[in-house]
XYZ file of C-alpha atoms in Angstrom:
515
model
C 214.290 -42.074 169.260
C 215.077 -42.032 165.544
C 215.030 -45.249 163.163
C 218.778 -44.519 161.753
C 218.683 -47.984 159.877
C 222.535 -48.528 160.515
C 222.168 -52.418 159.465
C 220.542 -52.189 156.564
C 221.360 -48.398 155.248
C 217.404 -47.869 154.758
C 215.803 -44.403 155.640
C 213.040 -46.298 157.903
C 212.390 -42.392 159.339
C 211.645 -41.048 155.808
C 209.421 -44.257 155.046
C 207.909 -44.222 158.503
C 206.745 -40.294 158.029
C 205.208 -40.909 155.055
C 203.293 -44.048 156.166
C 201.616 -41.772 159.117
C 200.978 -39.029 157.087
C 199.070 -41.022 154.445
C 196.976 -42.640 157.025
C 196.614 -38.764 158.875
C 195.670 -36.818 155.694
C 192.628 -37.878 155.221
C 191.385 -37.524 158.967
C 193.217 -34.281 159.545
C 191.798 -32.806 156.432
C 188.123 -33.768 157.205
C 188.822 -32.090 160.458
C 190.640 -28.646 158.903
C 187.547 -28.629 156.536
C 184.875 -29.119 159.461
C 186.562 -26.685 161.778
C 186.913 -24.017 158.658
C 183.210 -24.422 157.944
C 182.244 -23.782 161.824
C 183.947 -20.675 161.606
C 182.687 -19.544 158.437
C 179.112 -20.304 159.625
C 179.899 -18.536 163.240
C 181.240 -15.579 161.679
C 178.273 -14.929 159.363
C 176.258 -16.104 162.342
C 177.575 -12.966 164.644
C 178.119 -10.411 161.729
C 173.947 -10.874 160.820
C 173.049 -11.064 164.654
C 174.760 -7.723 165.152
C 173.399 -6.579 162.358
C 169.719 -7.854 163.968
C 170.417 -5.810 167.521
C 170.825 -2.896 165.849
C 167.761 -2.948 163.537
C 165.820 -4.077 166.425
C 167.139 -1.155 168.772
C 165.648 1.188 166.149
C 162.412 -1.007 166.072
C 162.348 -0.601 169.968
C 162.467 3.416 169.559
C 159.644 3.165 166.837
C 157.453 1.060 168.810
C 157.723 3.076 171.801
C 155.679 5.973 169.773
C 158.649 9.215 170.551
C 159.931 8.741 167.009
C 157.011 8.293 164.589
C 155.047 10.782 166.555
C 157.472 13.506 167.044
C 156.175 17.530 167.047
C 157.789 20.449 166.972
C 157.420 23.785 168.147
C 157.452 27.083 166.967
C 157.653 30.246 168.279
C 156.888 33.400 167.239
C 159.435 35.050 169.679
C 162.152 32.897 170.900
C 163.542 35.881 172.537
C 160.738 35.484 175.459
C 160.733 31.528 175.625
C 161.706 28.496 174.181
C 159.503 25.234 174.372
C 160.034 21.595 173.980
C 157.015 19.468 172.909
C 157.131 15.373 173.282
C 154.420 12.873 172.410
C 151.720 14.033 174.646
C 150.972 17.446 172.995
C 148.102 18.477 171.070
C 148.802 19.892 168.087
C 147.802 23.790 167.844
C 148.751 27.067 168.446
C 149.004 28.435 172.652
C 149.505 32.361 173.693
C 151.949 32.475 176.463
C 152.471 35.786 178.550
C 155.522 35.786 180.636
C 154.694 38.771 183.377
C 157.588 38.240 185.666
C 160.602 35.559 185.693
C 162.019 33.550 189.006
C 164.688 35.356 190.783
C 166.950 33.863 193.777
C 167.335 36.434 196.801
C 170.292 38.149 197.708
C 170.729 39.841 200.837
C 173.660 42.251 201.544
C 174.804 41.012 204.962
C 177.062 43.605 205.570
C 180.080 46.340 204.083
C 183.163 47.635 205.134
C 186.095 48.826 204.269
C 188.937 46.668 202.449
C 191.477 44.752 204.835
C 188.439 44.636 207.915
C 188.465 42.283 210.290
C 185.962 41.308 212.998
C 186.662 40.598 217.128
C 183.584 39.948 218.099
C 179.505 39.586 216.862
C 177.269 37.050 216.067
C 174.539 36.467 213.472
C 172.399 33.722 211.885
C 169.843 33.043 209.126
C 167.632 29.973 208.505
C 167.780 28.051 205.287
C 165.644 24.706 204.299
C 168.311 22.629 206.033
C 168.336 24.837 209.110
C 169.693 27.478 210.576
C 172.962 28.736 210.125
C 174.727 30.789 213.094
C 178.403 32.233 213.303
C 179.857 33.405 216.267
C 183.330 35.439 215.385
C 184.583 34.503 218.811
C 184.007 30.554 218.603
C 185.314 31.067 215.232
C 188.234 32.663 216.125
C 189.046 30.506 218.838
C 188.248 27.181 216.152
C 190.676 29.421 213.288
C 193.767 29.348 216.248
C 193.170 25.797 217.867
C 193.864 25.131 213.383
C 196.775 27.069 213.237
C 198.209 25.364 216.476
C 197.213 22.199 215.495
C 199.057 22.849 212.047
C 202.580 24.271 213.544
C 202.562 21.025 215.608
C 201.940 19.219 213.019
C 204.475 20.808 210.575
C 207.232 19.899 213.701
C 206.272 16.499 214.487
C 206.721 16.191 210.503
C 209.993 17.855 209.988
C 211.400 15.706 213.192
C 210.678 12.866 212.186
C 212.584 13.554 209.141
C 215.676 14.916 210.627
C 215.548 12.177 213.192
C 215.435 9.383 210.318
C 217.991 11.078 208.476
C 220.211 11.083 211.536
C 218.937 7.605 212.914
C 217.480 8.975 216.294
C 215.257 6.722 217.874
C 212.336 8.420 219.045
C 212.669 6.824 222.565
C 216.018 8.341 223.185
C 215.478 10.066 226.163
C 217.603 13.191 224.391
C 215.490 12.956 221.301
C 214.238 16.868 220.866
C 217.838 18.195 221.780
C 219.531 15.715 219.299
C 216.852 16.571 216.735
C 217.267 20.676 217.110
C 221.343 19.902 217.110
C 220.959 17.686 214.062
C 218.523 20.763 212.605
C 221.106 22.982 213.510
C 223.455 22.143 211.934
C 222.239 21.890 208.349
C 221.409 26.460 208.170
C 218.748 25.999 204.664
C 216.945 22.919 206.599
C 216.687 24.749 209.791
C 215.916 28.345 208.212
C 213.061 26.550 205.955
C 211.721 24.951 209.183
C 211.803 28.689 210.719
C 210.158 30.426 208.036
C 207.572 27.842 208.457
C 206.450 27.745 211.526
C 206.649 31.734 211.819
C 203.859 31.317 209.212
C 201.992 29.492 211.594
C 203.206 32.128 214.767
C 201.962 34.980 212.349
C 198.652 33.639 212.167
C 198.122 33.216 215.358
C 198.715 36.558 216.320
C 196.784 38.083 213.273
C 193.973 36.391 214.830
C 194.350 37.600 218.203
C 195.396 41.081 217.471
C 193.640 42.100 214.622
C 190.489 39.175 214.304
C 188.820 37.131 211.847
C 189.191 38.087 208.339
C 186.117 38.517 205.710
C 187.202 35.528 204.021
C 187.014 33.355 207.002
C 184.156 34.521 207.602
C 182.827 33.084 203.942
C 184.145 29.732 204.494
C 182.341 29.515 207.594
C 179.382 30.313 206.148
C 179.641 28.339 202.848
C 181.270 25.394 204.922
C 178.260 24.966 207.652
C 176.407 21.698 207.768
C 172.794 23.721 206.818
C 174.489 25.863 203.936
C 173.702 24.104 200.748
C 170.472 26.493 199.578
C 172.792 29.483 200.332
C 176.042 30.707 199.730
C 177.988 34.035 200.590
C 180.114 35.604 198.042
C 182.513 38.753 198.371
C 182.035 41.315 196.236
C 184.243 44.394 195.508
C 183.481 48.113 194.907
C 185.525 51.423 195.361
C 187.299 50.321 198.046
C 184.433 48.769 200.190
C 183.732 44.910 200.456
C 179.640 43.003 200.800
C 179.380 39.598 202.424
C 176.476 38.888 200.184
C 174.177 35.787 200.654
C 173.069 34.232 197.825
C 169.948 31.614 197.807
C 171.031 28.967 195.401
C 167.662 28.258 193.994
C 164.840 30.479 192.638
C 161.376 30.882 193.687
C 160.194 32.303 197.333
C 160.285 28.822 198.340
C 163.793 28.700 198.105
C 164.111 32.404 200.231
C 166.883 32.826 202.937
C 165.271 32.980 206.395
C 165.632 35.511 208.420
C 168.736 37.038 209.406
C 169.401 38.040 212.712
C 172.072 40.442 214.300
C 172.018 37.937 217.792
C 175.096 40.049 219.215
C 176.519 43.740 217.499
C 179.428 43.071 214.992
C 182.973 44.793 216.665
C 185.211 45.526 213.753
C 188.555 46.782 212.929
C 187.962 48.849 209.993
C 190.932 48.818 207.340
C 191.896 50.075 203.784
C 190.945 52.908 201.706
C 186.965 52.098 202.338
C 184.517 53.460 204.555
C 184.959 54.318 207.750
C 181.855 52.763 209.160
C 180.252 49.383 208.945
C 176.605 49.217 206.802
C 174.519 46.553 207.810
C 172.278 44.075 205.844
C 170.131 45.175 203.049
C 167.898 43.475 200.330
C 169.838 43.341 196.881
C 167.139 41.133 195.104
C 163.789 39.867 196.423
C 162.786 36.138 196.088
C 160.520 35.624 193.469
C 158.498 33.029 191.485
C 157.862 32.820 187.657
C 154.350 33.914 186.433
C 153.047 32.848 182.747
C 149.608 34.255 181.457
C 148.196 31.284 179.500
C 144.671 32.781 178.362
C 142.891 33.892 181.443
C 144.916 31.230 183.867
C 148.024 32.163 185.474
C 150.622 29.229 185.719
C 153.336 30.093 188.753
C 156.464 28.119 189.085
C 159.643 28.613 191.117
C 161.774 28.365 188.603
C 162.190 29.751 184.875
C 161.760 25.979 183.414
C 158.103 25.453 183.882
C 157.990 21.036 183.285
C 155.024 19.591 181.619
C 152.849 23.030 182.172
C 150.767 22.032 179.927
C 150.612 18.070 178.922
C 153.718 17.811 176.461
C 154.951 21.027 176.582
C 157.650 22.714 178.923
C 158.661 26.447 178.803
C 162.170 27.740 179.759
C 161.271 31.498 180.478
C 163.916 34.354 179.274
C 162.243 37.336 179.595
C 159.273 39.331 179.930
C 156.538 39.624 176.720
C 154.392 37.926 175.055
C 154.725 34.649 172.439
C 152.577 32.215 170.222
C 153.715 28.842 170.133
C 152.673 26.368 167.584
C 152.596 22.779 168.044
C 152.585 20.668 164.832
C 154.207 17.395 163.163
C 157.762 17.159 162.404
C 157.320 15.701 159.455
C 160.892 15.731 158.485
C 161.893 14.129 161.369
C 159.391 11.073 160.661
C 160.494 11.138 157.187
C 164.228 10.608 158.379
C 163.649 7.951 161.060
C 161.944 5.868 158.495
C 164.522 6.347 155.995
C 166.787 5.048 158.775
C 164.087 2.379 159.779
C 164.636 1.264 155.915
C 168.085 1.486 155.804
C 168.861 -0.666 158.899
C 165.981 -3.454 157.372
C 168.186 -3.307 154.033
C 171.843 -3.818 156.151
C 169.943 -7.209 157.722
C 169.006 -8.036 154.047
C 172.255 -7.658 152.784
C 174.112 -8.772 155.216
C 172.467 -12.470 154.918
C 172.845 -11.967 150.924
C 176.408 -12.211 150.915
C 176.857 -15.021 153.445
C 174.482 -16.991 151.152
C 175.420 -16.548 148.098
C 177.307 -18.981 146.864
C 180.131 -18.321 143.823
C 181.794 -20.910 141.008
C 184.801 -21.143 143.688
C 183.504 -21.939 146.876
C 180.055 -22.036 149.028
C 178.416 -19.532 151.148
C 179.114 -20.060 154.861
C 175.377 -19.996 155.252
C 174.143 -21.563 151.804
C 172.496 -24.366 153.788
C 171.081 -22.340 156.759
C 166.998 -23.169 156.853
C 167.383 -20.944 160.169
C 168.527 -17.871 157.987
C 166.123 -18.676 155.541
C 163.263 -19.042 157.594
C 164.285 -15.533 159.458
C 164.121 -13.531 155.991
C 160.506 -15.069 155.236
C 159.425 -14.068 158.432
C 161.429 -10.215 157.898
C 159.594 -10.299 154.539
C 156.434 -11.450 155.607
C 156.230 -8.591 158.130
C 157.088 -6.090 155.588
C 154.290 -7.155 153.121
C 151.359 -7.510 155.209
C 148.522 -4.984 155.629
C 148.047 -3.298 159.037
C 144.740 -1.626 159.240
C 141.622 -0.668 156.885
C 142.618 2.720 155.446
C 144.522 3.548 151.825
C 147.537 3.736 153.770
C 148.145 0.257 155.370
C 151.099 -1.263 153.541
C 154.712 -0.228 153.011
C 154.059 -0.126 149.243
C 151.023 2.221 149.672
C 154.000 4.392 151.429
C 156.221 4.250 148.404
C 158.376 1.841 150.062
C 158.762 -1.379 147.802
C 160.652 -4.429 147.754
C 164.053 -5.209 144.937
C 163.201 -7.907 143.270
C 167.122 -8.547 142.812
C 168.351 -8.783 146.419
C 165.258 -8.313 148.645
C 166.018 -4.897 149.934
C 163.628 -2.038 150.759
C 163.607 1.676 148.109
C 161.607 4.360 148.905
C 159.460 6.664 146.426
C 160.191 9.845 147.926
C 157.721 11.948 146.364
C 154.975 9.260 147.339
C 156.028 9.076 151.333
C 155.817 12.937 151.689
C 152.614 13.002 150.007
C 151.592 9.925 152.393
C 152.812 12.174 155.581
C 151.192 15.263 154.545
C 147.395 13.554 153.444
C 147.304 11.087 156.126
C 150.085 11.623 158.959
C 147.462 9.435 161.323
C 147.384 6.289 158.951
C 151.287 6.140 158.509
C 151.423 6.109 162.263
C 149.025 3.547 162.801
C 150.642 1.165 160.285
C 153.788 1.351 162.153
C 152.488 1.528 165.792
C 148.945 0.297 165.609
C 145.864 0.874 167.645
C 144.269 -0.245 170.659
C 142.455 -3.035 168.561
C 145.171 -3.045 165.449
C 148.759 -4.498 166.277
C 151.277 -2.878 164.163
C 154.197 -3.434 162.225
C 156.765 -2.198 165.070
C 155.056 -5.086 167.195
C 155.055 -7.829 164.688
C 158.736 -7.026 163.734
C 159.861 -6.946 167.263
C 158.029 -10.899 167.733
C 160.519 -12.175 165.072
C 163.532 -10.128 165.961
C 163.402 -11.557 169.464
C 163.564 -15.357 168.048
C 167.023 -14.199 166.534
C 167.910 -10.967 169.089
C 167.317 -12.208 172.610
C 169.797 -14.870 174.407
C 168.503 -18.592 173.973
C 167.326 -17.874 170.754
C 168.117 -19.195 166.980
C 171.477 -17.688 166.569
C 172.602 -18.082 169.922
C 171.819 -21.693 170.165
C 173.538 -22.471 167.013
C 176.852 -20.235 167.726
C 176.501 -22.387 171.001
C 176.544 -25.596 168.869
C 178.983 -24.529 166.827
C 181.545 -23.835 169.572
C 180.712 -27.341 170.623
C 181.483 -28.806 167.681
C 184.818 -27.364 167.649
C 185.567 -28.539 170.750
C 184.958 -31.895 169.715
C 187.102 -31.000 166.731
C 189.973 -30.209 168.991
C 189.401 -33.199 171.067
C 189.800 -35.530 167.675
C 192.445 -33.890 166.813
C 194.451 -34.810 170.169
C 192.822 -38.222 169.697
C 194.593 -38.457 165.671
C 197.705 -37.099 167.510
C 197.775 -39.980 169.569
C 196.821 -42.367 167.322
C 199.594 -41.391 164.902
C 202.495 -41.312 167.734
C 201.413 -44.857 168.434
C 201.212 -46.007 164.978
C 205.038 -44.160 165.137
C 205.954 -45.985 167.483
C 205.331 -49.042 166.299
C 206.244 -48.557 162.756
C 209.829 -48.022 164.246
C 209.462 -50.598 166.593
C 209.100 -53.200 163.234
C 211.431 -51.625 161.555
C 214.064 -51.857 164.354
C 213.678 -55.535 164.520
C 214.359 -55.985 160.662
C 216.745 -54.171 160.759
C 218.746 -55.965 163.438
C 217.673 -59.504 161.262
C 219.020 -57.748 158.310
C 222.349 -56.931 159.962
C 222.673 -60.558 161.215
C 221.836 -61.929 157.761
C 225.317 -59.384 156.414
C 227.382 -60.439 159.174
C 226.812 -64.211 158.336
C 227.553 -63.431 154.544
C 230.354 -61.903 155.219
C 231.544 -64.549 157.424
C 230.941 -66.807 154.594
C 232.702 -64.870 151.839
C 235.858 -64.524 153.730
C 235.784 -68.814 155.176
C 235.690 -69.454 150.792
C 238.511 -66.760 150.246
């Protein structure tokens, strides 16, 4: 309710708003400023922590040895092989012979003519899952139960439409005649419904005229339970069509079992092919991969030989003979530390600008000890001395500190000369020894303070989330505060006002008892 002043022709309402918002300012700005400053702080808070995860990712590669001891190999023929080297290779050069590469088997099962079928026969070959066996008589008889099974199918479907269409119950004793009537008499439904199900009726005789076609055949094969390590193809030539089985994997390990003819194939011979069936016949023998290395012959099933010696795989191509040479990829070092440096320098600058404070306003973090203490530590790490030999700081490395800013730059010329005199040393400083810890290690102690959950960061964004909370909470607390203090502001003001109209009725009273 409004304070309309009617007695006394005062704007209470104007005088009551400003009352409460003198006596809200100075709350609700205290509040606005607190609240701002959380953000601020949270904000900077988040931006640095991300900028933490993703330095310490990279630390987490370094420390785990692939990236500041990569090799790379090089081949003197690529056309023969090409190797991959990790961590666990020894440097040097290694003679590979490649005498023979893996092969699958394939087996020509059979040929005839074009547009063949079969009526009767039965064969079966083995395979690591078992053995596979088709009989063309169970499989014609399975191939017709289908297409019987299908044309039913296809009725009961079309039926149930017609009948809905036509609301026919289904336990109307007339329900097929009404159905065919209802079919009837609509000539595209019922010639669609026809032409369908003489599919179905020409299938059925195809099968028991004529027999199983080649394709069939295939599916049968490729579809059995035992099938997975071989599969039959068809392939094409002058007229003439192979059922070819192919093993799926290489290696006489992986060889197709032996076929066997259990029962003669009977078959209707068709097209412009030969006249006569041809029975099986190896097209390709089953064979296994052989590498000279030296006097030692390394055999594997495959053309990717894993690991075949400790760090290095081969993936075989052809037959000949190849030197492969093992050494450090300096270049690739050379970039992950760049990268190493660059992420260390996106922490750095990162904190720099949300500590910094300008002439207009302060740094969300200008008063963070936490921040503070975490670039010490970052620094602390960088400028320590891992190690006895010439190369056991970052500075020895070329890689100094800006005295403006705190960021890392790198003397170019001085890191490749580090990596080419002393490859070993620049690894150690990073990763350490057995008895040495190493910079990856001690890095990765103070990321984790800021990185992990529960630590620095998270327990002040936690706090700081809190705090606004309790921010919000005050606020609803002023609110109510200040609709009381409303309240009774108009409540006072009400009752004056009703005095003051009182006081100009009895005046007027007066004034017109003298006149």
């Amino acid at each position: 309710m409004l304070m309309t002043g009617l007695g006394s022709g005062i704007d209470y309402e104007s005088m009551i708003a400003a009352i409460v918002g003198a006596e809200r300012a100075p709350k609700e700005n205290q509040l606005a400023r607190q609240e701002g400053m959380n953000h601020a702080e949270k904000n900077a808070l988040q931006e640095i922590q991300f900028t933490i995860n993703s330095f310490r990712d990279k630390v987490e590669d370094l420390n785990s040895s692939r990236e500041l001891q990569k090799l790379k190999a090089e081949l003197s023929n690529d056309d023969v092989l090409s190797a991959s080297v990790d961590s666990n290779a020894v440097t040097g050069e290694y003679n590979f012979e490649v005498t023979q590469l893996a092969l699958a088997e394939r087996t020509q099962l059979f040929k005839v003519a074009e547009g063949s079928t079969f009526t009767e026969g039965k064969f079966s070959f083995t395979t690591d899952s078992g053995p596979v066996e088709v009989d063309i008589v169970t499989l014609k008889s399975n191939l017709d139960a289908e297409q019987v099974a299908k044309k039913q199918a296809h009725k009961d479907q079309v039926y149930k439409e017609v009948a809905e269409e036509n609301n026919i119950a289904q336990t109307d004793p007339d329900f097929e005649t009404k159905v065919k009537d209802a079919l009837a008499a609509d000539p595209e439904q019922q010639t669609s419904f026809d032409n369908q199900q003489k599919v179905y009726d020409d299938e059925i005789a195809r099968l028991n005229t004529e027999g199983v076609k080649l394709e069939e055949i295939q599916t049968a094969i490729n579809g059995h339970a035992n099938s997975d390590g071989v599969k039959a193809t068809l392939v094409r030539s002058n007229g003439d069509i192979s059922m070819v089985l192919n093993a799926k994997d290489t290696g006489t390990v992986n060889a197709i079992g032996a076929i066997t003819l259990t029962t003669p194939l009977k078959v209707r011979l068709g097209g412009v092919g030969s006249s006569t069936i041809e029975d099986q016949k190896p097209l390709q023998t089953a064979q296994n991969a052989k590498v000279m290395f030296g006097s030692m012959e390394l055999i594997s099933s495959t053309n990717k030989m894993e690991n075949a010696i400790d760090g290095i795989s081969l993936n075989l191509k052809a037959k000949g003979t190849v030197n492969v040479k093992v050494e450090r990829d300096e270049a690739s070092v050379n970039s992950t530390i760049k990268s190493f440096v660059e992420d260390y320098n996106k922490i750095i600058e990162t904190v720099n600008t949300y500590t910094k404070s300008s002439e207009d306003k302060a740094a969300a973090l200008s008063g963070s000890s936490a921040t503070r203490s975490m670039v010490s530590r970052l620094r602390g790490v960088i400028g320590a001395e891992y190690g006895s030999s010439d190369n056991n700081t970052l500075a020895s490395l070329g890689i100094t500190t800006n005295r403006e800013g705190g960021t890392l730059k790198i003397d170019q010329k001085k890191l490749d000369k580090a990596l080419e005199d002393d490859f070993e040393a620049v690894s150690k400083l990073f990763l350490g020894e057995e008895k040495q810890i190493g910079m990856m290690d001690q890095m990765m102690v103070v990321l984790d303070d800021y990185h992990k959950n529960g630590g620095t960061y998270d327990r002040r964004i936690d706090q700081l989330e809190i705090n606004n909370k309790q921010i919000a909470e005050d606020r609803e607390k002023l609110d109510s505060r200040m609709e009381a203090k409303t309240l009774s502001l108009r409540a006072y003001y009400a009752r004056m006002d009703s005095q003051i109209a009182q006081m100009n009725q009895t005046q007027n009273m007066l004034v017109s008892m003298l006149m």
